[in-house]
Amino acid sequence: ARAYQLRGLANSYLDRREEAVADCDQSLQIEESVQHLHTRADVHSWFEDYVSAVRDCDRAIELAPESADCYAKRSNLLSEWHCESEVDDLLVRAIEDATQAMALEPGKTDHIRCRGRSYLDLGRFDEAIADLTRCMDLEPDFYLNYEIRGEAYLKVDRPELALQDLTRAIELNPESSYSYEYRAKAYRVVGQLRKADADEAKCRELDPVHYDD
């Protein structure tokens, strides 16, 4: 089963969809496990078949209903699906799953941050800020906590706080183009246009494909 699983992943990286799914199917015929279901879910999501990916996560939860990772996995996939479809109900479901993961595994920042990101995407900014602040209390030196909260502060028209968070995110990880992107927006809001231009130039340097326009 493991060999089929690994070959399925390799085929997905080579954009061989049919072969990848067939290998994952074979691994599950040999051994239906959470690991193999999650691998096939990853393959489905790679090819943007989120219906099938979430269905595999549903089955994984049936097999392991007390696994926080199973709920977190489905939460992440629902969030990805929302990025493609912009259906808010997907984010509501993602938040429910992240909340369940938090209940099963209290204090794990990955689950809290996942919920905070979904709150942000859903426009529930105060709840997003609360979750990201909690992440900072537990994990004060991880840049992504500051990056996401900085984006949330920008959404609620608090650019000075956004600048503080995004500058800290850049100090912790100077290679994240998104921190520069949102700090540039915050600088523009407060009228510091030269600094905004410099951050936008840094975005293009770090991620020329994404920022080439």
CSV table of C-alpha atoms in Angstrom, one decimal:
chain,number,residue,atom,x,y,z
A,1,ALA,CA,0.0,0.0,0.0
A,2,ARG,CA,2.8,2.4,0.9
A,3,ALA,CA,4.5,2.0,-2.5
A,4,TYR,CA,1.2,2.8,-4.3
A,5,GLN,CA,0.7,5.8,-2.1
A,6,LEU,CA,4.2,7.2,-2.8
A,7,ARG,CA,3.8,6.6,-6.5
A,8,GLY,CA,0.5,8.3,-6.5
A,9,LEU,CA,2.0,11.4,-5.0
A,10,ALA,CA,4.9,11.3,-7.5
A,11,ASN,CA,2.4,11.0,-10.4
A,12,SER,CA,0.4,14.0,-9.0
A,13,TYR,CA,3.6,16.1,-9.0
A,14,LEU,CA,4.1,15.1,-12.6
A,15,ASP,CA,0.5,16.2,-13.4
A,16,ARG,CA,-0.5,12.6,-14.2
A,17,ARG,CA,-4.0,12.8,-12.7
A,18,GLU,CA,-5.5,9.5,-13.8
A,19,GLU,CA,-2.3,7.5,-12.8
A,20,ALA,CA,-2.1,9.4,-9.4
A,21,VAL,CA,-5.7,8.6,-8.5
A,22,ALA,CA,-5.5,5.0,-9.6
A,23,ASP,CA,-2.4,4.5,-7.4
A,24,CYS,CA,-4.2,6.0,-4.5
A,25,ASP,CA,-7.2,3.8,-5.2
A,26,GLN,CA,-5.0,0.8,-5.2
A,27,SER,CA,-3.4,1.8,-1.9
A,28,LEU,CA,-6.8,2.1,-0.3
A,29,GLN,CA,-8.0,-1.3,-1.6
A,30,ILE,CA,-5.0,-2.8,0.1
A,31,GLU,CA,-5.4,-0.8,3.3
A,32,GLU,CA,-8.1,1.7,4.1
A,33,SER,CA,-6.4,4.0,6.5
A,34,VAL,CA,-6.5,7.7,7.4
A,35,GLN,CA,-3.1,8.2,6.0
A,36,HIS,CA,-4.0,6.8,2.6
A,37,LEU,CA,-7.3,8.7,2.5
A,38,HIS,CA,-5.5,11.9,3.3
A,39,THR,CA,-3.0,11.2,0.5
A,40,ARG,CA,-5.8,10.7,-2.0
A,41,ALA,CA,-7.5,13.9,-0.7
A,42,ASP,CA,-4.2,15.7,-1.4
A,43,VAL,CA,-4.1,14.3,-4.9
A,44,HIS,CA,-7.7,15.4,-5.5
A,45,SER,CA,-7.1,18.9,-4.2
A,46,TRP,CA,-3.9,19.2,-6.3
A,47,PHE,CA,-6.2,18.8,-9.4
A,48,GLU,CA,-8.9,21.0,-7.7
A,49,ASP,CA,-11.4,18.2,-7.3
A,50,TYR,CA,-12.4,19.5,-3.8
A,51,VAL,CA,-15.7,17.5,-3.7
A,52,SER,CA,-13.7,14.2,-3.9
A,53,ALA,CA,-11.0,15.6,-1.5
A,54,VAL,CA,-13.5,16.5,1.2
A,55,ARG,CA,-15.3,13.2,0.7
A,56,ASP,CA,-12.1,11.4,1.5
A,57,CYS,CA,-11.7,13.6,4.6
A,58,ASP,CA,-15.2,12.7,5.6
A,59,ARG,CA,-14.3,9.0,5.5
A,60,ALA,CA,-11.1,9.6,7.4
A,61,ILE,CA,-13.2,11.3,10.2
A,62,GLU,CA,-15.5,8.2,10.2
A,63,LEU,CA,-12.4,6.0,10.8
A,64,ALA,CA,-10.9,8.3,13.4
A,65,PRO,CA,-13.5,10.6,15.0
A,66,GLU,CA,-11.3,11.6,17.8
A,67,SER,CA,-8.4,12.7,15.6
A,68,ALA,CA,-7.8,16.5,15.7
A,69,ASP,CA,-5.7,16.2,12.6
A,70,CYS,CA,-8.6,14.7,10.6
A,71,TYR,CA,-10.7,17.8,11.3
A,72,ALA,CA,-7.8,20.1,10.7
A,73,LYS,CA,-7.2,18.5,7.3
A,74,ARG,CA,-10.8,18.9,6.2
A,75,SER,CA,-10.8,22.5,7.5
A,76,ASN,CA,-7.7,23.3,5.4
A,77,LEU,CA,-9.3,21.8,2.3
A,78,LEU,CA,-12.5,23.6,2.8
A,79,SER,CA,-10.5,26.9,3.0
A,80,GLU,CA,-8.7,26.0,-0.2
A,81,TRP,CA,-12.0,25.2,-1.9
A,82,HIS,CA,-13.3,28.6,-0.8
A,83,CYS,CA,-10.3,30.3,-2.5
A,84,GLU,CA,-11.5,28.8,-5.8
A,85,SER,CA,-15.3,29.1,-5.4
A,86,GLU,CA,-15.7,32.0,-2.9
A,87,VAL,CA,-18.7,30.2,-1.3
A,88,ASP,CA,-18.9,31.5,2.2
A,89,ASP,CA,-20.6,28.3,3.5
A,90,LEU,CA,-17.3,26.5,3.0
A,91,LEU,CA,-15.6,28.9,5.4
A,92,VAL,CA,-18.3,28.4,8.0
A,93,ARG,CA,-17.7,24.6,7.7
A,94,ALA,CA,-13.9,25.2,7.9
A,95,ILE,CA,-14.4,27.2,11.1
A,96,GLU,CA,-16.5,24.4,12.6
A,97,ASP,CA,-13.8,21.8,11.8
A,98,ALA,CA,-11.0,24.0,13.2
A,99,THR,CA,-13.0,24.5,16.3
A,100,GLN,CA,-13.5,20.8,16.7
A,101,ALA,CA,-9.7,20.3,16.2
A,102,MET,CA,-9.0,22.8,18.9
A,103,ALA,CA,-11.4,21.0,21.3
A,104,LEU,CA,-9.6,17.7,20.6
A,105,GLU,CA,-6.1,19.1,20.8
A,106,PRO,CA,-6.2,22.3,22.9
A,107,GLY,CA,-3.4,24.8,22.6
A,108,LYS,CA,-2.1,23.6,19.2
A,109,THR,CA,-1.5,26.9,17.3
A,110,ASP,CA,-1.9,25.3,13.8
A,111,HIS,CA,-5.6,24.8,14.6
A,112,ILE,CA,-6.1,28.2,16.1
A,113,ARG,CA,-4.3,29.9,13.2
A,114,CYS,CA,-6.4,28.0,10.7
A,115,ARG,CA,-9.6,29.2,12.3
A,116,GLY,CA,-8.3,32.7,12.5
A,117,ARG,CA,-7.5,32.7,8.8
A,118,SER,CA,-11.0,31.4,8.0
A,119,TYR,CA,-12.5,34.1,10.2
A,120,LEU,CA,-10.4,36.7,8.3
A,121,ASP,CA,-11.5,35.4,4.9
A,122,LEU,CA,-15.2,35.4,6.1
A,123,GLY,CA,-14.9,39.0,7.2
A,124,ARG,CA,-15.2,38.3,10.9
A,125,PHE,CA,-12.2,40.4,11.7
A,126,ASP,CA,-12.5,40.7,15.5
A,127,GLU,CA,-12.6,37.0,15.9
A,128,ALA,CA,-9.6,36.6,13.5
A,129,ILE,CA,-7.6,39.1,15.6
A,130,ALA,CA,-8.5,37.3,18.8
A,131,ASP,CA,-7.4,33.9,17.4
A,132,LEU,CA,-4.1,35.3,16.0
A,133,THR,CA,-3.4,37.1,19.3
A,134,ARG,CA,-3.9,33.8,21.1
A,135,CYS,CA,-1.4,32.2,18.6
A,136,MET,CA,1.1,34.9,19.5
A,137,ASP,CA,0.8,34.2,23.2
A,138,LEU,CA,1.5,30.5,22.5
A,139,GLU,CA,4.0,31.0,19.7
A,140,PRO,CA,5.5,34.5,19.9
A,141,ASP,CA,8.2,34.0,17.3
A,142,PHE,CA,6.3,32.6,14.3
A,143,TYR,CA,6.0,35.2,11.6
A,144,LEU,CA,2.7,34.0,10.1
A,145,ASN,CA,0.8,34.9,13.3
A,146,TYR,CA,1.9,38.5,12.8
A,147,GLU,CA,1.4,38.5,9.0
A,148,ILE,CA,-2.2,37.3,9.3
A,149,ARG,CA,-3.1,39.6,12.2
A,150,GLY,CA,-1.5,42.5,10.4
A,151,GLU,CA,-3.7,41.8,7.4
A,152,ALA,CA,-6.7,41.7,9.7
A,153,TYR,CA,-5.8,45.1,11.3
A,154,LEU,CA,-5.5,46.6,7.9
A,155,LYS,CA,-9.1,45.3,7.1
A,156,VAL,CA,-10.5,47.1,10.2
A,157,ASP,CA,-8.7,50.4,9.3
A,158,ARG,CA,-6.0,50.2,12.0
A,159,PRO,CA,-2.9,50.7,9.8
A,160,GLU,CA,-0.5,51.6,12.6
A,161,LEU,CA,-1.2,48.3,14.3
A,162,ALA,CA,-0.9,46.6,10.9
A,163,LEU,CA,2.5,48.2,10.4
A,164,GLN,CA,3.7,47.0,13.8
A,165,ASP,CA,2.6,43.4,13.1
A,166,LEU,CA,3.8,43.2,9.5
A,167,THR,CA,7.2,44.8,10.4
A,168,ARG,CA,7.6,42.1,13.1
A,169,ALA,CA,6.6,39.4,10.6
A,170,ILE,CA,9.4,40.7,8.2
A,171,GLU,CA,11.9,40.7,11.0
A,172,LEU,CA,11.1,37.0,11.7
A,173,ASN,CA,10.9,36.0,8.1
A,174,PRO,CA,12.3,38.5,5.6
A,175,GLU,CA,11.5,36.1,2.7
A,176,SER,CA,7.7,36.3,2.9
A,177,SER,CA,6.4,38.5,0.0
A,178,TYR,CA,3.0,38.7,1.5
A,179,SER,CA,4.2,40.6,4.6
A,180,TYR,CA,5.8,43.2,2.3
A,181,GLU,CA,2.6,43.3,0.2
A,182,TYR,CA,0.4,44.1,3.1
A,183,ARG,CA,2.9,46.4,4.7
A,184,ALA,CA,3.0,48.4,1.4
A,185,LYS,CA,-0.8,48.8,1.6
A,186,ALA,CA,-0.6,49.9,5.2
A,187,TYR,CA,2.1,52.5,4.3
A,188,ARG,CA,-0.1,53.8,1.5
A,189,VAL,CA,-3.0,54.3,4.0
A,190,VAL,CA,-0.8,56.4,6.3
A,191,GLY,CA,0.7,58.3,3.4
A,192,GLN,CA,4.3,56.9,3.5
A,193,LEU,CA,4.4,56.4,-0.2
A,194,ARG,CA,8.2,55.9,-0.6
A,195,LYS,CA,8.2,53.1,1.9
A,196,ALA,CA,5.2,51.6,0.1
A,197,ASP,CA,7.0,51.7,-3.2
A,198,ALA,CA,10.1,50.1,-1.6
A,199,ASP,CA,8.0,47.2,-0.2
A,200,GLU,CA,6.2,46.7,-3.5
A,201,ALA,CA,9.6,46.4,-5.2
A,202,LYS,CA,10.6,43.9,-2.6
A,203,CYS,CA,7.5,41.9,-3.4
A,204,ARG,CA,8.4,41.7,-7.0
A,205,GLU,CA,11.9,40.7,-6.1
A,206,LEU,CA,10.8,37.9,-3.9
A,207,ASP,CA,7.9,36.6,-6.1
A,208,PRO,CA,8.3,38.0,-9.6
A,209,VAL,CA,5.7,35.6,-11.1
A,210,HIS,CA,2.9,36.7,-8.7
A,211,TYR,CA,3.8,40.4,-8.8
A,212,ASP,CA,4.9,40.9,-12.4
A,213,ASP,CA,1.8,43.0,-13.1
